[in-house]
Each structure stands twice: as C-alpha cells, then as structure tokens.
Tab-separated table of C-alpha atoms in Angstrom:
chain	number	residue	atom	x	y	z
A	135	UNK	CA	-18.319	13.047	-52.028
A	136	UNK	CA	-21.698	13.103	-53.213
A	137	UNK	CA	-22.143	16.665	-51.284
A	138	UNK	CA	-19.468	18.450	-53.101
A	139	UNK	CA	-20.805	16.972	-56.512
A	140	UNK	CA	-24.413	18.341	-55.727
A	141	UNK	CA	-22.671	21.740	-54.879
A	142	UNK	CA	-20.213	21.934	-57.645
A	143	UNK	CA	-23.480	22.796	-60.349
A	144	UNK	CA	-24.504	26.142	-60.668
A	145	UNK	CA	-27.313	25.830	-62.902
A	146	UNK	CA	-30.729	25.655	-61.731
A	147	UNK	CA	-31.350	25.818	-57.976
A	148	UNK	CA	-30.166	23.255	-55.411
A	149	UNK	CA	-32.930	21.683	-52.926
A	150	UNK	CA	-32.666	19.616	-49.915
A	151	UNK	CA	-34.643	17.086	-47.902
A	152	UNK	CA	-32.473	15.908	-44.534
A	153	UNK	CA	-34.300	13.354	-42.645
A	154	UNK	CA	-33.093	11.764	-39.438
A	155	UNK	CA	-35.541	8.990	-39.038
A	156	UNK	CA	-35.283	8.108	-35.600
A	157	UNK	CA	-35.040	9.488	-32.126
A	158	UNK	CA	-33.424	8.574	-28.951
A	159	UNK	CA	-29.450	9.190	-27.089
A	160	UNK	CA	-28.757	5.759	-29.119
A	161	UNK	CA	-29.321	7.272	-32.222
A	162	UNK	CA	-27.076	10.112	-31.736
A	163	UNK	CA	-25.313	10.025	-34.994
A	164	UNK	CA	-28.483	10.563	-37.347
A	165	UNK	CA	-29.220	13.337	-35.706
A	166	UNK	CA	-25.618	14.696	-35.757
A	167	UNK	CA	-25.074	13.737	-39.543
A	168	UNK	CA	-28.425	15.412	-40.776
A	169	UNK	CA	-27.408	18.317	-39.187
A	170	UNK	CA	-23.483	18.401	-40.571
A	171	UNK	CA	-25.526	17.928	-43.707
A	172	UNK	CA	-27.485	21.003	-43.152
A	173	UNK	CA	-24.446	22.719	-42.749
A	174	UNK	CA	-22.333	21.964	-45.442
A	175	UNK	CA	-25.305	22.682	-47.770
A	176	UNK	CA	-26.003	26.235	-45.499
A	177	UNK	CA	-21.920	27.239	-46.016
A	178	UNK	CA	-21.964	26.211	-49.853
A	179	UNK	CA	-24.466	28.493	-50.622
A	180	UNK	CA	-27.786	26.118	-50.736
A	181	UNK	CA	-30.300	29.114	-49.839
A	182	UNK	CA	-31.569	28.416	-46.563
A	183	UNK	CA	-35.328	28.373	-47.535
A	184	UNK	CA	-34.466	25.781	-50.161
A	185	UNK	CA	-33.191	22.805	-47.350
A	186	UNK	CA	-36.191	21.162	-45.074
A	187	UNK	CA	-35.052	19.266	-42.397
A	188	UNK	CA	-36.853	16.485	-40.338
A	189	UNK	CA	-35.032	15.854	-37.028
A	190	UNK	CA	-37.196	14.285	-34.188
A	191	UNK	CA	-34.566	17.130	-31.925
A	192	UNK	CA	-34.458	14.879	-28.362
A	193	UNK	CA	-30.954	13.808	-28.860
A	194	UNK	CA	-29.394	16.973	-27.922
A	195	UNK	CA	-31.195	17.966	-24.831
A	196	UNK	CA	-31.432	14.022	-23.961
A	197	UNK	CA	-30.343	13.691	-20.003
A	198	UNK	CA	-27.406	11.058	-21.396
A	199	UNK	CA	-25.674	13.712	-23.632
A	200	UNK	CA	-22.515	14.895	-21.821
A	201	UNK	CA	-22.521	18.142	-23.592
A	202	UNK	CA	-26.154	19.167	-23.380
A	203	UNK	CA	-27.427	21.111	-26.216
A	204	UNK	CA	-25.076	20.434	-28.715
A	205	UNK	CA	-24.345	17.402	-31.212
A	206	UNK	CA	-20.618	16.779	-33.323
A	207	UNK	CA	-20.599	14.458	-35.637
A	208	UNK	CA	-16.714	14.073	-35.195
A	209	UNK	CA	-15.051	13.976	-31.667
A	210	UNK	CA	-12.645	16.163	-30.713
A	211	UNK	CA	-8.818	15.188	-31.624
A	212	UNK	CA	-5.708	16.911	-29.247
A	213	UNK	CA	-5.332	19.563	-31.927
A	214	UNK	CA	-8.981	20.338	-33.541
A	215	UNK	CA	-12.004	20.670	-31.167
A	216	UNK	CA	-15.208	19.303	-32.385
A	217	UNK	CA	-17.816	21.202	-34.130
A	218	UNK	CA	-20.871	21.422	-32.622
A	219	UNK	CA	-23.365	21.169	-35.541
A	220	UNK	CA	-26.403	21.221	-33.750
A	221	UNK	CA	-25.822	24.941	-33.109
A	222	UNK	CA	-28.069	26.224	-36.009
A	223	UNK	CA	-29.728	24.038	-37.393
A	224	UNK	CA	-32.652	24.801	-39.082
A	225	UNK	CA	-35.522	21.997	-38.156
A	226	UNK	CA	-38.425	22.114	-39.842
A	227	UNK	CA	-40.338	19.064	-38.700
A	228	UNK	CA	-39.869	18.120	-34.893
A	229	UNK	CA	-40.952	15.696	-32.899
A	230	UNK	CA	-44.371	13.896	-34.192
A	231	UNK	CA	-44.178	15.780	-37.388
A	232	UNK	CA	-41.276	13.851	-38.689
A	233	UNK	CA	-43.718	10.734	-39.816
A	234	UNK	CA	-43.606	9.110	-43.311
A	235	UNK	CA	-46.958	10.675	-44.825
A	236	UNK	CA	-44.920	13.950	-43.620
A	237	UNK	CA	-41.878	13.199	-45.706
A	238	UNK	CA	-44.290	11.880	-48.922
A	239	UNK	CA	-45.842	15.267	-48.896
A	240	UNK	CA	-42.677	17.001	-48.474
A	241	UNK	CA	-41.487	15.288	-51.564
A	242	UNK	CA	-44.052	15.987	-53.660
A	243	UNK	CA	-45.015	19.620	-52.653
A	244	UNK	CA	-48.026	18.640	-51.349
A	245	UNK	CA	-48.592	21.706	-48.841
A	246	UNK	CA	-52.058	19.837	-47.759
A	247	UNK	CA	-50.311	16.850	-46.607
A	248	UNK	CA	-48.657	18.840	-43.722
A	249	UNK	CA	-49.850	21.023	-40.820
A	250	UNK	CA	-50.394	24.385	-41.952
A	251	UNK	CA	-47.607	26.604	-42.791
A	252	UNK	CA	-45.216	23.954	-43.115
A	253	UNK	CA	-42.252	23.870	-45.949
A	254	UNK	CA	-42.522	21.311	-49.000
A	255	UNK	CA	-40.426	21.362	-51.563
A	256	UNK	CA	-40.887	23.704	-54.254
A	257	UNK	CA	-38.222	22.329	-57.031
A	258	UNK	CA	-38.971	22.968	-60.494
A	259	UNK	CA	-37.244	20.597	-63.432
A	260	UNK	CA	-34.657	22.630	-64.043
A	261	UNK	CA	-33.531	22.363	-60.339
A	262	UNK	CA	-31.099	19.418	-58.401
A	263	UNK	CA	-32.532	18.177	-55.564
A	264	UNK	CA	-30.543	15.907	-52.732
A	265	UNK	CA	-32.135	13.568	-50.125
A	266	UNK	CA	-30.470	12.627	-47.324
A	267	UNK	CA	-31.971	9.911	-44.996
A	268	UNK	CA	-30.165	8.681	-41.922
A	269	UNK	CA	-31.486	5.961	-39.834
A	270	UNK	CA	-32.777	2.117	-39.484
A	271	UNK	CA	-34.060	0.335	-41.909
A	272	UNK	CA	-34.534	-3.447	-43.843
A	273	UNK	CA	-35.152	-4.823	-46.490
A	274	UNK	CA	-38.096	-3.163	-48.308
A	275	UNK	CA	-38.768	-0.559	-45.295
A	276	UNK	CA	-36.804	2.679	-43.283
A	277	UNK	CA	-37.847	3.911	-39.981
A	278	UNK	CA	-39.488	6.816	-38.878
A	279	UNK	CA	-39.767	8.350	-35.185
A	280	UNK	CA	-43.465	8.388	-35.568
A	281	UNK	CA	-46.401	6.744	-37.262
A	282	UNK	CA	-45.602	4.434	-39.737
A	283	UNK	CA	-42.471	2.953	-41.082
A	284	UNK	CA	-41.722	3.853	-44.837
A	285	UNK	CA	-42.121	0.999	-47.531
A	286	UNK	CA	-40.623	0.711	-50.549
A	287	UNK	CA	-44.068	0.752	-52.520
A	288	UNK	CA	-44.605	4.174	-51.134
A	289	UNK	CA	-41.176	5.434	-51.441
A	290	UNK	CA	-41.872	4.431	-55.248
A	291	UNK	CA	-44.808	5.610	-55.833
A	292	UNK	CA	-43.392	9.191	-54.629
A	293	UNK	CA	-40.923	9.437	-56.657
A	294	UNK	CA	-42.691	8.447	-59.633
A	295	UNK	CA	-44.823	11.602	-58.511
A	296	UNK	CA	-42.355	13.444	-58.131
A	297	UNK	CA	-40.850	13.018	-61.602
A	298	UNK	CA	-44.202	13.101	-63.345
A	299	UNK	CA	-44.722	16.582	-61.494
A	300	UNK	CA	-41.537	17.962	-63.093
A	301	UNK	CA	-39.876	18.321	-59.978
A	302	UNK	CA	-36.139	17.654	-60.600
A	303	UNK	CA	-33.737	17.787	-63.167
A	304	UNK	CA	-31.182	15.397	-61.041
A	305	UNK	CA	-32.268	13.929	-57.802
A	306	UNK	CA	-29.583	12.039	-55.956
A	307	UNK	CA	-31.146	10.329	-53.112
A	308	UNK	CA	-28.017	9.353	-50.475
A	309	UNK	CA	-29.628	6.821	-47.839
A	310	UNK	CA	-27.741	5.777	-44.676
A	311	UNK	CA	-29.140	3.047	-43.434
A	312	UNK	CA	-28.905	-1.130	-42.698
C-alpha cells in the first residue's frame, strides 16, 4: 500500500496531512479511515507532532452510533474484535476549523492563515510528505464540512506553492473520493 511505501524511507522526515472532509453518522467511514490513518502513521514511527489531522469529530459521539465514542474502520469478525481507532486520535482541526482556506494554509505553512496556535506543516525539501483526503467530491471540486468547497484551481495553485517553497522532497497525495 501506499502507507507502507511512505513508511519504508528513512531519510528525511515523514509529514502528514489527514483530512476527513465531511461530517455527519452517514459519513462514518471518513472519519474512521482518517483516523486508522493516523494510526498506522503514529505506530510506524511518524513523530506525532509531524501528522495534522482535520476531522469535523461529530461522528463518534453522533446519537446514531451504536457504540458511542468510538469509530472501527473494520467490523468485528467471530475471531478478531474491531479496533476502535477513534481512541487516540490526535485532531487538530475540529468542527468549523476544518474549512478549505484551513487546509491551503496548512499546506503551505502559512501559520497566519489559521487561528492562533494552530499546527501547519513545517516540511523542509529533504522531507516526504503524505496527504490523505477522505470524502465527497466531483469533477473539479472535494467537499469540506465548512465554508467553501475545494476547487481544483486552488488545490493547484497550493501545491505549486508548496513546491516553490521547498516543502517536499516526495509528496504523495492519496485522495478518496467520487
């Protein structure tokens, strides 16, 4: 998988950016993958302070989830329980925060493009960084919980900034969407 290629490098530093772009019970499963992804990147040795996640974080305490407070990304089989993978996981932007000009300043390091005190990613060119975005989108556009939607232009336009900034020395950008 694309995770276990990211991890297998040791030189340089490995950064993250998990985004579930959504919110909602229905959406369960971007919230539970971003936070699997968290994980495996948290137990492979992906320094904590180096992964930002953006979760909206109403699925798990939603009134429709049977097991409140916790989110598995696989169910549980008669001879291996389910993991609950929402135990833990770091979330960085929450609720209204997780909004496209949010996840543009993430990207670029722009620490003035986010509410005071807030993590951006501080990769350097010698370091990999991985995106991982789970949610709706179309042609041309993904959703976000809040604000607006993010366009392609945009989405463009920051990662041109981000490679003109130095900021990577691989980027693999893993997008689940329609």
């Amino acid at each position: 998988s694309i995770l276990c290629f990211f991890l297998t490098h040791v030189q340089g530093t490995n950064h993250a950016v998990l985004v579930a772009g959504s919110h909602g019970y229905g959406n369960y499963r971007h919230h539970a993958d971003i936070c699997h992804a968290y994980h495996i990147l948290a137990e492979n040795n992906v320094p904590k302070e180096n992964i930002i996640v953006m979760l909206y974080d109403d699925v798990a305490n939603d009134p429709m989830n049977p097991f409140p407070g916790t989110l598995f990304n696989a169910p549980s089989t008669k001879t291996t329980p389910g993991v609950d993978v929402y135990h833990d996981c770091q979330k960085d932007y929450t609720g209204n925060n997780v909004t496209a000009e949010h996840f543009y300043a993430v990207l670029t390091g722009n620490k003035s493009g986010v509410p005071k005190g807030m993590k951006v990613l501080n990769s350097t060119e010698n370091d990999r960084v991985f995106l991982n975005f789970a949610d709706h989108g179309g042609t041309g556009i993904l959703a976000m919980p809040a604000g607006d939607f993010i366009y392609q232009p945009d989405l463009l336009n920051t990662l041109k900034k981000m490679h003109a900034k130095k900021m990577y020395k691989e980027l693999v950008f893993y997008v689940e969407a329609c």
